Structures are given as C-alpha cells and as structure tokens.
Amino acid sequence: MNRTSYENDLEVWSQFLTRVFEGKPHLLNIFFVVVYLIIFFVSLIGNVLTCIVIYSVKSMHTATNYYLFNLAVSDLIVTFTNLADIYDFVTEFSKIDDFTCQIRFFFLTCLWNNGILMMTILAIERYIVIWYPLLLNTSPVWKRVSKVITIIWIVAILESLPDVWSVKIIKTKTISICFTVPTEEARTINGVLALLTFVIPLAIMIFVYTMIAFKVNENEKTSSKGKIFNHRDNRRRVHKIIVALTGSFLICWLPFFIYRIMIFAYDMRQLMQFEWWFSTGIRITLMNTWFSVVLNPILFSLMSTKFRRALKMLWTKKFKRESPLKIDVIV
C-alpha cells in the first residue's frame, strides 16, 4: 500500500510540475538563458583573474588568499556546470535519467556547500586575525590552511549526500525535469540542510563580523596591517565591506533557504497551492544561487586594494614584459 501511495503521489506531483513548467512564455525563458550566459562570462573572468593573481604574486600567498583560491576554483567548476544547466533548461532535461539527475544534483550542491563553508571560514579567519592574532602563528600557514580546506570539502560532501535521496527525474508526456520529490524523508532532509547550510553559517558570519566592527570601532588604527580584508582598513570601509558580504550571502542563498523551508514545512498537497513560486520563484532561486559565483570574486578580490594593485603590477610586468616575471607587491 505504501508503494501504491507513493506512486499515486508521484503521479500527482508530476502533473503539478507539468502544469507550472510547460506553459511559460517564450520570452521569459529567453530572459533567464541570457542572464545565465552573462553570469557565466562575468564569473569566468572574475574567478580566473583571482586564481592567476593569487598564484603568480608572492605577496598574495596568505591564508586568506589560499581560501579565496579554493573558493575561486570551486566557483569556476560551478560556472562550467552552468552551461550544462542552460542546455537542460532549454531542452527540458530530455536526456537525463534518475541516476544522472541525482549525481549532478549532488555534485552541484557539494560545490554550493563548499562555497558557503568557505565564506564562513573566511569570516572566522578574519575574526581570529583581529582578535587573537597570536593563534595563527603556531603552525605554518599552508599546513593549517590545507587541513581546513580538506575538512571543508569533507563536510560539504557529507552535507550533500542526503540530497541524493530527495531528487528524482520527473517525466511526463510533455516535459522531463530533475526536481525534489517532497516525500517525508525529503522534507526532513531539507529541514536539516536549511539549518546547516544557511542558518548556522549566517549566524556565525553575523557574530564574527559584528565583533570585527566592534574591534575596529574600538581602535581605528588596528594592528591587523591590512590583513582583514586584503587592504588597509578603516572603520567606514570595514563597515561597508561587512554589510556587502552579509548582504550578498542573503541575496544568493535566502531564496534557496526559503525553498528548503517550504519543502520541509508543507506536504505535497499543500505545496501545490504555491503554483507561482514553483513556476517563477524556482527560476529566480536558481538565478540567485548562480549569482554567487559573480559576487564572490567582486567582493573578495576586485574590491580589495591589494588585489587590484597586484593585478595591475602583474599585467605590467608579466603580460607587457616590462620586467622579470618574479613579482611582489609592496604594501
């Protein structure tokens, strides 16, 4: 009976998804494809520049920048998977089976979770730099960072594994789509992951950035020597960057958090009452999650005075061949 009930629910859910996805205006589909392509090219440029500068410029070999390098590589992989998703979006997942759907969703959420964890670790690293700088001098930088990055990837994988059991390829006569099936197990999984991948990271970032702002306010001439946000910081600039970093996290991941909470809070029949959300809101949610690969290099790299100076010197000395390839930045 449970098997029969599941098949009946799956059939009803398939009919609902068919109704909300198959009849969307052609111009709306074109709009989202164009936005995804813009995100692809901007992310490609920003993250490639981040990797090149951090790898090539000796003075950029710091703990914070090692984390940023890992984040940029992860975002680049997400950027290229975006091309596959654009194709699937246009062809309505016509060539995907259940196994491919689950593996790709796992792979993508693993990269997303790695990015979220990396942003959280960057916030913690900055907090330690300004509040407890001596703690970071107890071990070699690369040894410590490599251990943390390894742990981050392990946690990201563990967080993503449960999602494999919550998605399925939904096929009808008119469309096929890789989507969450809101079974009881899937609802529980999404509720737990909403806490682990959004609430806890956001709480940590708000706490540590508030403490950083408090410390900078307490002493305008901080002894961090520009190591907090990769440039010589003052109170006003620190406040702006903190607001930008926290705001970007909310912009990129709040819609996906709402999606998980809806799956957790409502059963299948109740979810069908939110037809607008599933027809248009899901597309906005995906667009916002992809937008993170654009905001990360802008906020963490291009807004950095030290990074822009390093990029300028790299361009002058390496690409224009005005001096030897050994590059350093005087701060």
Coordinates of C-alpha atoms in Angstrom, one line a residue:
M1 CA 0.0 0.0 0.0
N2 CA 2.9 2.4 0.8
R3 CA 4.3 1.7 -2.7
T4 CA 1.0 2.4 -4.3
S5 CA 0.5 5.5 -2.3
Y6 CA 4.0 6.7 -3.3
E7 CA 3.3 6.1 -7.0
N8 CA 0.0 7.9 -6.8
D9 CA 1.6 10.9 -5.0
L10 CA 4.4 10.9 -7.6
E11 CA 1.9 11.0 -10.4
V12 CA 0.0 13.9 -8.8
W13 CA 3.3 15.8 -8.3
S14 CA 4.3 15.1 -11.9
Q15 CA 1.1 16.6 -13.2
F16 CA 1.6 19.6 -11.0
L17 CA 5.1 20.2 -12.3
T18 CA 3.9 19.8 -15.8
R19 CA 1.3 22.5 -15.3
V20 CA 3.7 25.0 -13.8
F21 CA 6.6 24.5 -16.1
E22 CA 5.4 23.6 -19.6
G23 CA 3.4 26.7 -20.5
K24 CA 5.8 29.5 -19.6
P25 CA 6.1 32.4 -22.0
H26 CA 9.0 32.0 -24.5
L27 CA 10.4 35.5 -23.7
L28 CA 10.7 34.5 -20.0
N29 CA 12.8 31.5 -21.0
I30 CA 15.0 33.7 -23.2
F31 CA 15.4 36.2 -20.4
F32 CA 16.7 33.5 -17.9
V33 CA 19.0 32.0 -20.5
V34 CA 20.6 35.4 -21.3
V35 CA 21.0 36.1 -17.6
Y36 CA 22.7 32.7 -17.1
L37 CA 25.1 33.4 -20.0
I38 CA 26.0 36.8 -18.5
I39 CA 26.7 35.2 -15.2
F40 CA 28.9 32.6 -17.0
F41 CA 31.2 35.1 -18.7
V42 CA 31.4 37.5 -15.8
S43 CA 32.2 34.7 -13.4
L44 CA 34.7 33.2 -15.8
I45 CA 36.7 36.5 -16.0
G46 CA 36.5 37.3 -12.3
N47 CA 37.4 33.9 -10.9
V48 CA 40.2 33.3 -13.5
L49 CA 41.8 36.6 -12.6
T50 CA 41.5 35.7 -8.9
C51 CA 43.3 32.4 -9.4
I52 CA 46.0 34.0 -11.6
V53 CA 46.8 36.8 -9.3
I54 CA 46.9 34.7 -6.1
Y55 CA 49.1 32.1 -7.8
S56 CA 51.5 34.5 -9.5
V57 CA 52.1 37.2 -6.9
K58 CA 54.2 36.1 -4.0
S59 CA 52.8 38.7 -1.5
M60 CA 49.3 37.2 -2.2
H61 CA 50.3 33.9 -0.7
T62 CA 48.4 34.4 2.6
A63 CA 46.0 32.2 4.5
T64 CA 43.0 34.3 3.4
N65 CA 44.0 34.2 -0.2
Y66 CA 44.6 30.4 -0.2
Y67 CA 40.9 30.1 0.9
L68 CA 39.9 32.6 -1.8
F69 CA 41.8 30.5 -4.4
N70 CA 39.9 27.4 -3.3
L71 CA 36.7 29.3 -3.5
A72 CA 37.5 30.7 -7.0
V73 CA 38.3 27.2 -8.3
S74 CA 35.0 25.9 -6.8
D75 CA 33.1 28.8 -8.4
L76 CA 34.8 28.1 -11.8
I77 CA 33.6 24.5 -11.7
V78 CA 30.1 25.7 -10.9
T79 CA 30.4 28.2 -13.7
F80 CA 31.0 25.5 -16.3
T81 CA 28.2 23.3 -14.9
N82 CA 26.1 26.3 -15.6
L83 CA 26.5 25.7 -19.3
A84 CA 25.1 22.1 -18.9
D85 CA 22.2 23.5 -16.9
I86 CA 21.4 26.1 -19.6
Y87 CA 21.2 23.3 -22.2
D88 CA 19.0 21.2 -19.9
F89 CA 16.8 24.3 -19.2
V90 CA 16.3 24.8 -23.0
T91 CA 15.7 21.1 -23.7
E92 CA 13.7 20.5 -20.5
F93 CA 16.0 17.7 -19.2
S94 CA 15.0 15.4 -22.1
K95 CA 18.2 13.3 -22.0
I96 CA 18.6 12.8 -18.2
D97 CA 17.8 9.7 -16.2
D98 CA 17.3 9.3 -12.5
F99 CA 21.0 8.4 -11.7
T100 CA 22.3 11.3 -13.7
C101 CA 19.8 13.7 -12.1
Q102 CA 20.9 12.6 -8.6
I103 CA 24.6 12.7 -9.3
R104 CA 24.5 16.1 -10.9
F105 CA 22.4 17.5 -8.1
F106 CA 24.8 16.0 -5.5
F107 CA 27.8 17.4 -7.4
L108 CA 26.3 20.9 -7.7
T109 CA 25.1 21.1 -4.1
C110 CA 28.5 19.9 -2.9
L111 CA 30.1 22.9 -4.7
W112 CA 27.5 25.2 -3.3
N113 CA 28.0 23.9 0.2
N114 CA 31.8 24.3 -0.2
G115 CA 31.3 27.9 -1.2
I116 CA 29.1 28.6 1.8
L117 CA 31.5 26.9 4.2
M118 CA 34.5 28.8 2.6
M119 CA 32.7 32.1 3.2
T120 CA 32.1 31.1 6.8
I121 CA 35.7 30.1 7.3
L122 CA 36.9 33.4 5.8
A123 CA 34.8 35.3 8.3
I124 CA 36.2 33.2 11.2
E125 CA 39.8 33.7 9.9
R126 CA 39.3 37.4 9.8
Y127 CA 37.8 37.4 13.3
I128 CA 40.9 35.5 14.7
V129 CA 43.3 37.8 12.8
I130 CA 41.9 40.9 14.6
W131 CA 41.0 39.4 18.0
Y132 CA 43.6 36.6 18.5
P133 CA 46.4 37.1 16.0
L134 CA 48.9 35.0 18.0
L135 CA 46.8 31.9 17.5
L136 CA 47.6 31.9 13.8
N137 CA 51.4 31.9 14.4
T138 CA 51.6 28.5 15.9
S139 CA 51.8 26.5 12.7
P140 CA 52.9 27.0 9.0
V141 CA 50.2 28.8 7.0
W142 CA 49.9 26.3 4.2
K143 CA 49.8 23.3 6.6
R144 CA 47.0 24.8 8.6
V145 CA 45.0 26.0 5.5
S146 CA 45.3 22.7 3.7
K147 CA 43.9 20.9 6.7
V148 CA 41.0 23.3 7.0
I149 CA 40.2 23.1 3.2
T150 CA 40.2 19.3 3.4
I151 CA 37.8 19.4 6.3
I152 CA 35.6 21.8 4.4
W153 CA 35.4 19.5 1.4
I154 CA 34.6 16.5 3.6
V155 CA 31.8 18.5 5.4
A156 CA 30.5 19.7 2.1
I157 CA 30.3 16.1 0.7
L158 CA 28.5 14.9 3.9
E159 CA 26.0 17.7 3.7
S160 CA 25.3 17.0 0.1
L161 CA 24.9 13.2 0.3
P162 CA 21.3 13.3 1.7
D163 CA 20.1 15.4 -1.2
V164 CA 20.7 12.3 -3.4
W165 CA 17.6 10.7 -1.9
S166 CA 15.4 13.8 -2.2
V167 CA 15.5 14.4 -6.0
K168 CA 14.2 12.4 -8.9
I169 CA 13.7 12.9 -12.7
I170 CA 10.1 13.7 -13.2
K171 CA 8.9 12.6 -16.7
T172 CA 5.6 13.2 -18.3
K173 CA 4.3 13.1 -21.9
T174 CA 5.4 16.8 -22.3
I175 CA 8.4 17.5 -20.1
S176 CA 11.1 15.9 -18.0
I177 CA 12.7 17.8 -15.1
C178 CA 15.1 17.0 -12.3
F179 CA 13.3 18.1 -9.2
T180 CA 12.7 17.4 -5.5
V181 CA 10.0 14.9 -4.7
P182 CA 8.6 16.1 -1.3
T183 CA 8.4 12.7 0.5
E184 CA 8.6 12.6 4.3
E185 CA 12.3 11.7 4.1
A186 CA 12.9 14.6 1.6
R187 CA 11.1 17.0 3.9
T188 CA 13.2 16.1 6.9
I189 CA 16.4 16.3 4.8
N190 CA 15.6 19.8 3.5
G191 CA 14.7 21.0 7.0
V192 CA 18.0 19.8 8.5
L193 CA 20.0 21.2 5.5
A194 CA 18.3 24.5 5.7
L195 CA 19.7 24.8 9.3
L196 CA 23.2 23.5 8.4
T197 CA 23.7 25.4 5.1
F198 CA 22.1 28.7 5.9
V199 CA 21.0 29.5 9.5
I200 CA 24.3 28.4 11.2
P201 CA 26.7 30.0 8.6
L202 CA 24.6 33.2 8.6
A203 CA 24.7 33.3 12.5
I204 CA 28.4 32.8 12.5
M205 CA 29.0 35.5 9.9
I206 CA 26.8 38.0 11.7
F207 CA 28.6 37.3 15.0
V208 CA 32.2 37.5 13.8
Y209 CA 31.6 40.5 11.5
T210 CA 29.9 42.3 14.4
M211 CA 32.9 41.6 16.6
I212 CA 35.3 42.8 13.9
A213 CA 33.3 46.0 13.5
F214 CA 33.3 46.4 17.3
K215 CA 37.1 45.9 17.5
V216 CA 37.8 48.4 14.6
N217 CA 35.5 50.9 16.2
E218 CA 37.4 50.5 19.5
N219 CA 40.7 51.1 17.8
E220 CA 40.7 52.9 14.5
K221 CA 44.3 52.2 13.9
T222 CA 44.0 48.4 14.1
S223 CA 47.2 46.4 14.3
S224 CA 46.0 44.0 11.6
K225 CA 48.1 45.8 9.0
G226 CA 45.6 45.3 6.2
K227 CA 45.1 41.5 6.7
I228 CA 41.4 41.6 7.5
F229 CA 40.0 42.4 4.0
N230 CA 43.2 42.4 1.9
H231 CA 43.8 46.2 2.2
R232 CA 44.5 48.9 4.7
D233 CA 41.2 49.1 6.5
N234 CA 39.5 52.0 8.2
R235 CA 36.3 52.0 10.2
R236 CA 34.0 53.2 7.4
R237 CA 35.4 50.8 4.8
V238 CA 35.2 47.9 7.2
H239 CA 31.6 48.6 7.9
K240 CA 30.8 48.8 4.1
I241 CA 32.5 45.6 3.4
I242 CA 30.8 43.8 6.2
V243 CA 27.4 44.9 5.0
A244 CA 28.3 43.9 1.4
L245 CA 29.5 40.4 2.4
T246 CA 26.5 39.7 4.7
G247 CA 24.0 41.2 2.1
S248 CA 25.5 39.1 -0.7
F249 CA 25.1 36.0 1.3
L250 CA 21.4 36.8 1.9
I251 CA 20.8 37.7 -1.7
C252 CA 22.3 34.5 -3.0
W253 CA 21.1 31.9 -0.5
L254 CA 17.9 33.3 1.1
P255 CA 15.7 32.1 -1.8
F256 CA 17.2 28.6 -1.7
F257 CA 16.7 28.6 2.1
I258 CA 13.0 29.5 1.6
Y259 CA 12.7 26.7 -1.0
R260 CA 14.1 24.2 1.5
I261 CA 11.8 25.5 4.3
M262 CA 8.8 25.2 2.1
I263 CA 9.6 21.6 1.3
F264 CA 10.1 21.0 5.0
A265 CA 7.0 22.8 6.3
Y266 CA 4.4 21.7 3.7
D267 CA 3.3 18.3 2.4
M268 CA 2.9 17.6 -1.3
R269 CA -0.8 18.7 -1.5
Q270 CA -0.1 22.0 0.4
L271 CA 2.9 22.8 -1.8
M272 CA 0.7 22.7 -4.9
Q273 CA -1.0 25.8 -3.6
F274 CA 2.2 27.8 -4.3
E275 CA 1.9 27.5 -8.1
W276 CA 3.5 30.9 -8.8
W277 CA 6.6 30.0 -6.6
F278 CA 7.2 26.8 -8.5
S279 CA 6.7 28.3 -11.9
T280 CA 8.7 31.6 -11.5
G281 CA 10.2 31.6 -8.0
I282 CA 12.3 28.5 -8.7
R283 CA 13.9 30.1 -11.7
I284 CA 14.7 33.2 -9.5
T285 CA 16.1 30.9 -6.8
L286 CA 18.4 29.2 -9.3
M287 CA 19.5 32.5 -10.8
N288 CA 20.4 33.8 -7.3
T289 CA 22.4 30.8 -6.4
W290 CA 24.3 31.1 -9.7
F291 CA 24.8 34.8 -8.9
S292 CA 27.1 33.9 -6.0
V293 CA 29.9 32.9 -8.5
V294 CA 29.8 36.5 -9.7
L295 CA 29.6 38.3 -6.4
N296 CA 32.4 36.2 -4.7
P297 CA 35.3 37.4 -7.0
I298 CA 33.9 41.0 -6.9
L299 CA 33.6 41.3 -3.1
F300 CA 36.6 39.2 -2.1
S301 CA 39.0 40.2 -4.9
L302 CA 38.2 43.1 -7.1
M303 CA 37.1 45.3 -4.1
S304 CA 40.5 44.7 -2.5
T305 CA 43.0 47.5 -2.9
K306 CA 45.9 45.0 -2.5
F307 CA 44.4 42.6 -5.1
R308 CA 43.9 45.5 -7.7
R309 CA 47.4 46.6 -7.1
A310 CA 48.7 43.1 -7.6
L311 CA 46.7 42.7 -10.8
K312 CA 48.0 46.0 -12.2
M313 CA 51.6 45.0 -11.5
L314 CA 51.0 41.5 -12.9
W315 CA 49.7 43.0 -16.1
T316 CA 52.5 45.5 -16.4
K317 CA 55.4 43.1 -15.6
K318 CA 54.3 39.8 -16.9
F319 CA 52.0 40.5 -19.8
K320 CA 53.6 43.7 -21.1
R321 CA 57.1 42.1 -20.4
E322 CA 58.5 45.3 -18.9
S323 CA 60.4 43.5 -16.2
P324 CA 61.3 39.9 -15.0
L325 CA 58.4 37.6 -14.1
K326 CA 59.2 37.5 -10.4
I327 CA 56.6 39.7 -8.9
D328 CA 55.9 41.1 -5.4
V329 CA 53.7 43.8 -4.1
I330 CA 54.9 46.4 -1.8
V331 CA 52.1 47.2 0.7

